[in-house]
Tab-separated table of C-alpha atoms in Angstrom:
chain	number	residue	atom	x	y	z
A	1	MET	CA	151.771	146.654	15.251
A	2	PRO	CA	150.750	146.124	11.338
A	3	TRP	CA	150.639	148.674	8.651
A	4	CYS	CA	149.978	149.122	5.949
A	5	TRP	CA	151.710	151.140	2.931
A	6	THR	CA	149.648	151.379	-0.310
A	7	SER	CA	150.162	152.935	-3.697
A	8	ASN	CA	149.505	152.446	-7.034
A	9	GLY	CA	151.592	153.825	-9.195
A	10	ASP	CA	150.949	157.471	-10.652
A	11	SER	CA	146.842	156.979	-9.996
A	12	GLY	CA	147.323	158.797	-6.942
A	13	PRO	CA	149.601	159.796	-3.227
A	14	ARG	CA	150.814	156.727	-1.351
A	15	PHE	CA	149.608	157.026	2.664
A	16	ILE	CA	150.258	154.460	4.931
A	17	LEU	CA	147.464	153.560	7.360
A	18	GLU	CA	147.842	151.968	11.438
A	19	PRO	CA	145.210	150.479	12.926
A	20	THR	CA	142.449	152.235	15.427
A	21	GLN	CA	143.577	151.849	19.336
A	22	ARG	CA	140.400	151.117	19.516
A	23	HIS	CA	140.778	148.209	18.553
A	24	LEU	CA	143.852	146.551	16.601
A	25	ARG	CA	146.813	147.792	19.075
A	26	PRO	CA	148.183	145.378	20.092
A	27	ARG	CA	149.943	144.788	23.360
A	28	ARG	CA	153.374	143.645	22.558
A	29	TRP	CA	152.874	140.771	24.784
A	30	ARG	CA	151.547	139.111	22.679
A	31	LEU	CA	151.569	136.852	19.760
A	32	SER	CA	149.241	138.188	17.538
A	33	GLU	CA	147.663	141.109	16.526
A	34	MET	CA	145.155	142.296	14.671
A	35	SER	CA	146.182	143.137	11.348
A	36	VAL	CA	144.085	141.092	8.756
A	37	SER	CA	141.486	143.903	10.737
A	38	ALA	CA	144.299	146.242	8.595
A	39	ILE	CA	144.520	144.780	5.089
A	40	LYS	CA	141.011	145.298	5.147
A	41	VAL	CA	140.354	148.992	5.923
A	42	ALA	CA	143.628	149.667	3.279
A	43	LEU	CA	141.407	147.257	0.280
A	44	GLU	CA	138.547	149.749	1.425
A	45	LEU	CA	140.252	152.879	1.701
A	46	SER	CA	142.806	152.510	-1.409
A	47	LEU	CA	141.592	152.383	-5.135
A	48	PRO	CA	141.329	149.690	-7.549
A	49	GLY	CA	144.847	147.817	-8.567
A	50	SER	CA	146.984	149.701	-5.304
A	51	GLN	CA	150.285	147.306	-3.809
A	52	ILE	CA	149.189	147.318	0.230
A	53	TYR	CA	152.627	146.261	2.277
A	54	VAL	CA	151.664	144.866	5.373
A	55	PHE	CA	155.012	144.684	8.114
A	56	THR	CA	154.699	142.656	10.838
A	57	ASP	CA	155.529	140.523	13.162
A	58	ALA	CA	152.747	138.751	14.396
A	59	ARG	CA	150.301	136.221	13.668
A	60	ALA	CA	147.119	137.769	12.514
A	61	LYS	CA	144.049	137.017	15.640
A	62	ASP	CA	141.776	138.192	13.448
A	63	TYR	CA	142.016	135.075	10.925
A	64	ASN	CA	138.526	134.496	11.060
A	65	LYS	CA	138.186	137.751	8.244
A	66	THR	CA	140.803	136.404	5.857
A	67	LYS	CA	137.141	135.307	3.468
A	68	ASP	CA	136.298	138.929	3.566
A	69	VAL	CA	139.449	140.301	2.453
A	70	LEU	CA	140.308	137.694	-0.296
A	71	LYS	CA	136.718	139.009	-1.474
A	72	LEU	CA	137.288	142.944	-1.628
A	73	ILE	CA	140.966	142.078	-3.681
A	74	GLN	CA	139.373	140.379	-5.974
A	75	ASP	CA	137.022	142.973	-6.422
A	76	LYS	CA	139.765	145.430	-6.139
A	77	GLU	CA	142.197	143.640	-8.027
A	78	SER	CA	145.435	145.375	-5.809
A	79	GLN	CA	148.062	143.103	-4.402
A	80	VAL	CA	149.631	142.251	-0.806
A	81	VAL	CA	152.918	141.760	-0.008
A	82	PHE	CA	153.557	140.929	3.827
A	83	VAL	CA	157.335	141.578	5.435
A	84	LEU	CA	157.482	139.161	8.966
A	85	THR	CA	160.206	139.171	10.993
A	86	GLY	CA	158.787	136.701	12.883
A	87	ASP	CA	156.111	133.711	13.467
A	88	CYS	CA	155.865	132.747	16.933
A	89	ASN	CA	157.264	129.821	15.539
A	90	ASN	CA	153.822	128.309	14.566
A	91	SER	CA	153.418	128.275	9.949
A	92	ALA	CA	151.158	126.422	9.971
A	93	HIS	CA	149.052	128.220	12.874
A	94	GLU	CA	145.583	129.818	10.842
A	95	GLY	CA	146.310	133.449	11.719
A	96	TYR	CA	149.615	132.835	9.750
A	97	THR	CA	148.417	130.871	6.832
A	98	ALA	CA	145.881	134.035	6.785
A	99	TYR	CA	148.471	136.288	4.691
A	100	GLU	CA	150.068	133.369	2.573
A	101	GLN	CA	145.767	133.180	1.315
A	102	ILE	CA	145.651	136.589	1.289
A	103	ALA	CA	148.945	136.884	-1.031
A	104	ALA	CA	148.364	134.150	-2.956
A	105	THR	CA	144.876	135.489	-4.460
A	106	SER	CA	146.311	139.492	-4.853
A	107	SER	CA	149.478	137.937	-6.615
A	108	GLY	CA	151.886	139.322	-3.790
A	109	GLN	CA	154.517	137.416	-1.720
A	110	VAL	CA	155.651	136.726	1.997
A	111	PHE	CA	159.100	137.670	2.786
A	112	HIS	CA	160.502	136.394	5.970
A	113	LEU	CA	163.246	139.118	7.157
A	114	ASN	CA	165.332	140.267	10.233
A	115	LYS	CA	163.770	142.900	11.195
A	116	SER	CA	167.775	144.676	10.567
A	117	ASP	CA	167.244	143.919	7.605
A	118	VAL	CA	163.577	146.061	7.071
A	119	GLU	CA	165.377	148.449	5.470
A	120	GLU	CA	166.884	147.555	2.790
A	121	VAL	CA	163.365	146.353	1.178
A	122	LEU	CA	161.432	149.647	2.284
A	123	LYS	CA	164.397	151.101	-0.934
A	124	PHE	CA	162.533	148.199	-3.213
A	125	VAL	CA	159.162	149.516	-1.941
A	126	GLU	CA	160.587	152.890	-3.115
A	127	LEU	CA	160.957	151.731	-6.115
A	128	SER	CA	158.698	149.833	-7.136
A	129	VAL	CA	155.340	152.616	-5.898
A	130	GLN	CA	157.554	154.596	-8.261
A	131	THR	CA	156.335	152.285	-11.298
A	132	ARG	CA	153.209	151.227	-12.943
A	133	LYS	CA	153.063	147.382	-13.240
A	134	VAL	CA	151.824	144.387	-14.608
A	135	HIS	CA	151.969	141.255	-13.392
A	136	LEU	CA	152.753	138.010	-14.751
A	137	ILE	CA	153.738	135.371	-13.597
A	138	SER	CA	152.820	134.011	-10.062
A	139	THR	CA	153.450	130.781	-8.894
A	140	ASP	CA	154.204	127.818	-5.329
A	141	MET	CA	157.389	125.745	-5.653
A	142	SER	CA	157.690	122.497	-3.912
A	143	GLN	CA	160.827	122.308	-1.673
A	144	GLY	CA	164.270	121.863	-3.410
A	145	ALA	CA	161.907	122.617	-6.998
A	146	VAL	CA	163.082	123.967	-10.334
A	147	GLN	CA	160.983	126.215	-12.192
A	148	TYR	CA	161.901	127.149	-16.130
A	149	HIS	CA	159.297	129.968	-17.649
A	150	TRP	CA	159.221	131.475	-21.236
A	151	LEU	CA	158.571	135.321	-20.626
A	152	PRO	CA	158.288	137.096	-23.981
A	153	VAL	CA	159.369	140.557	-23.964
A	154	ASP	CA	158.578	143.212	-27.207
A	155	THR	CA	159.722	146.450	-27.588
A	156	ARG	CA	157.465	148.179	-25.368
A	157	LEU	CA	159.166	147.186	-22.057
A	158	ARG	CA	161.309	148.988	-20.680
A	159	GLN	CA	161.444	146.711	-17.845
A	160	PHE	CA	160.949	142.950	-15.403
A	161	ILE	CA	161.823	143.034	-12.544
A	162	ILE	CA	161.831	138.745	-11.199
A	163	SER	CA	160.914	138.571	-7.298
A	164	LEU	CA	161.760	135.151	-5.673
A	165	SER	CA	161.662	134.847	-2.245
A	166	GLY	CA	162.611	131.190	0.303
A	167	ASP	CA	165.624	129.092	1.256
A	168	ASN	CA	168.329	129.974	-0.397
A	169	PRO	CA	166.931	131.378	-3.759
A	170	ASN	CA	167.987	131.429	-6.956
A	171	ILE	CA	167.323	132.949	-10.584
A	172	MET	CA	168.761	132.311	-13.883
A	173	LEU	CA	168.048	133.957	-16.952
A	174	ARG	CA	169.052	133.852	-20.224
A	175	ALA	CA	168.795	135.753	-23.631
A	176	PRO	CA	166.987	135.018	-26.602
A	177	ASN	CA	169.956	133.819	-27.996
A	178	GLY	CA	170.399	130.862	-25.078
A	179	ASP	CA	173.550	133.120	-23.695
A	180	VAL	CA	173.216	133.344	-19.513
A	181	ILE	CA	172.506	137.394	-19.119
A	182	PRO	CA	175.065	138.389	-15.896
A	183	VAL	CA	174.016	139.519	-12.743
A	184	VAL	CA	175.563	142.391	-11.645
A	185	PRO	CA	174.794	144.742	-7.882
A	186	ASN	CA	172.570	147.243	-7.334
A	187	SER	CA	173.047	150.768	-9.179
A	188	PRO	CA	176.592	149.170	-11.025
A	189	GLU	CA	179.652	152.965	-12.309
A	190	ASN	CA	179.965	149.812	-15.192
A	191	PRO	CA	177.125	148.604	-16.283
A	192	PRO	CA	176.802	146.655	-19.063
A	193	THR	CA	175.633	147.479	-23.077
A	194	GLY	CA	173.311	144.585	-23.059
A	195	PRO	CA	171.498	142.992	-21.155
A	196	TYR	CA	171.944	142.605	-17.774
A	197	LEU	CA	170.158	141.064	-14.128
A	198	GLU	CA	170.804	144.135	-10.898
A	199	GLU	CA	170.040	142.863	-7.766
A	200	LEU	CA	168.161	145.237	-5.765
A	201	LEU	CA	167.686	143.277	-3.072
A	202	THR	CA	169.650	139.582	-1.820
A	203	LEU	CA	168.862	139.117	1.256
A	204	GLY	CA	168.610	135.155	2.287
A	205	LYS	CA	165.483	134.580	1.988
A	206	ALA	CA	164.896	137.390	-0.567
A	207	TYR	CA	166.336	138.359	-3.706
A	208	ILE	CA	164.818	140.649	-6.764
A	209	VAL	CA	166.802	141.014	-9.758
A	210	ALA	CA	166.035	143.983	-12.891
A	211	ILE	CA	166.328	143.448	-15.705
A	212	ARG	CA	168.051	145.871	-17.866
A	213	ASN	CA	168.813	146.934	-21.997
A	214	SER	CA	166.110	144.133	-22.482
A	215	THR	CA	166.575	143.173	-26.052
A	216	PRO	CA	163.082	142.010	-28.354
A	217	GLY	CA	162.536	138.201	-27.688
A	218	VAL	CA	161.466	134.488	-26.298
A	219	TYR	CA	163.710	134.650	-22.727
A	220	ARG	CA	164.243	131.210	-20.352
A	221	LEU	CA	164.365	131.589	-16.901
A	222	ASN	CA	165.441	129.507	-14.401
A	223	VAL	CA	164.134	129.446	-10.950
A	224	SER	CA	164.723	127.933	-7.677
A	225	SER	CA	164.285	127.883	-3.517
A	226	THR	CA	164.349	125.421	-0.809
A	227	SER	CA	160.766	126.437	-0.007
A	228	SER	CA	159.260	129.496	-1.883
A	229	VAL	CA	156.757	131.250	-3.987
A	230	PRO	CA	158.366	133.152	-6.652
A	231	SER	CA	156.725	135.677	-8.619
A	232	VAL	CA	157.495	137.954	-11.730
A	233	CYS	CA	156.124	141.247	-12.596
A	234	LYS	CA	156.746	143.240	-15.419
A	235	GLU	CA	156.508	147.272	-16.200
A	236	SER	CA	155.138	148.793	-18.934
A	237	VAL	CA	156.726	151.937	-20.111
A	238	CYS	CA	155.003	154.311	-18.044
């Protein structure tokens, strides 16, 4: 059953929206469910600029409502992130591509994960909804491609969060002086004094890092993946 966790930082409480039993609850054996309708309800009930997280293991049965959701996204300026634990072995189906359209329009992402990895993703979701986030970059990459981005950082920025979804995701960041910024595990005991990348989520098809101790200047970001939709966000000081 699809459910949405939506928040817009400090502007309102977090809440979980579950589909009603009458028309949204799927049978266990079905390969599709009324997930787009659930997203539509979440957008209607949430405040503008909310972050909406959708967890599902099936494609959308009601993909014909995708245009209605896309219009709501433009009106609300909300972001939708999908955590998928299955696609019924048909990623070209309209019920699946509806998720990609919604994520692309909202500057969100589609993460493909195993059910055992969902708990790790929830930790990142909790971190995301606790902070105010300003979206900076969202791009699609062709298979095997490498992309380069230049990220200007000033004294008002506390950190960047960089997320990459796809096969074999890889991130390399260079400081304004040209040095490669080191990568350290999550919550290091002895973190570097200078800029470093802290790994928030490391899975086979998802890689998320945060830039800590950033200094002013222009950073160079290299991202690559076999097939990915990378996204870069910057957080303002609360």
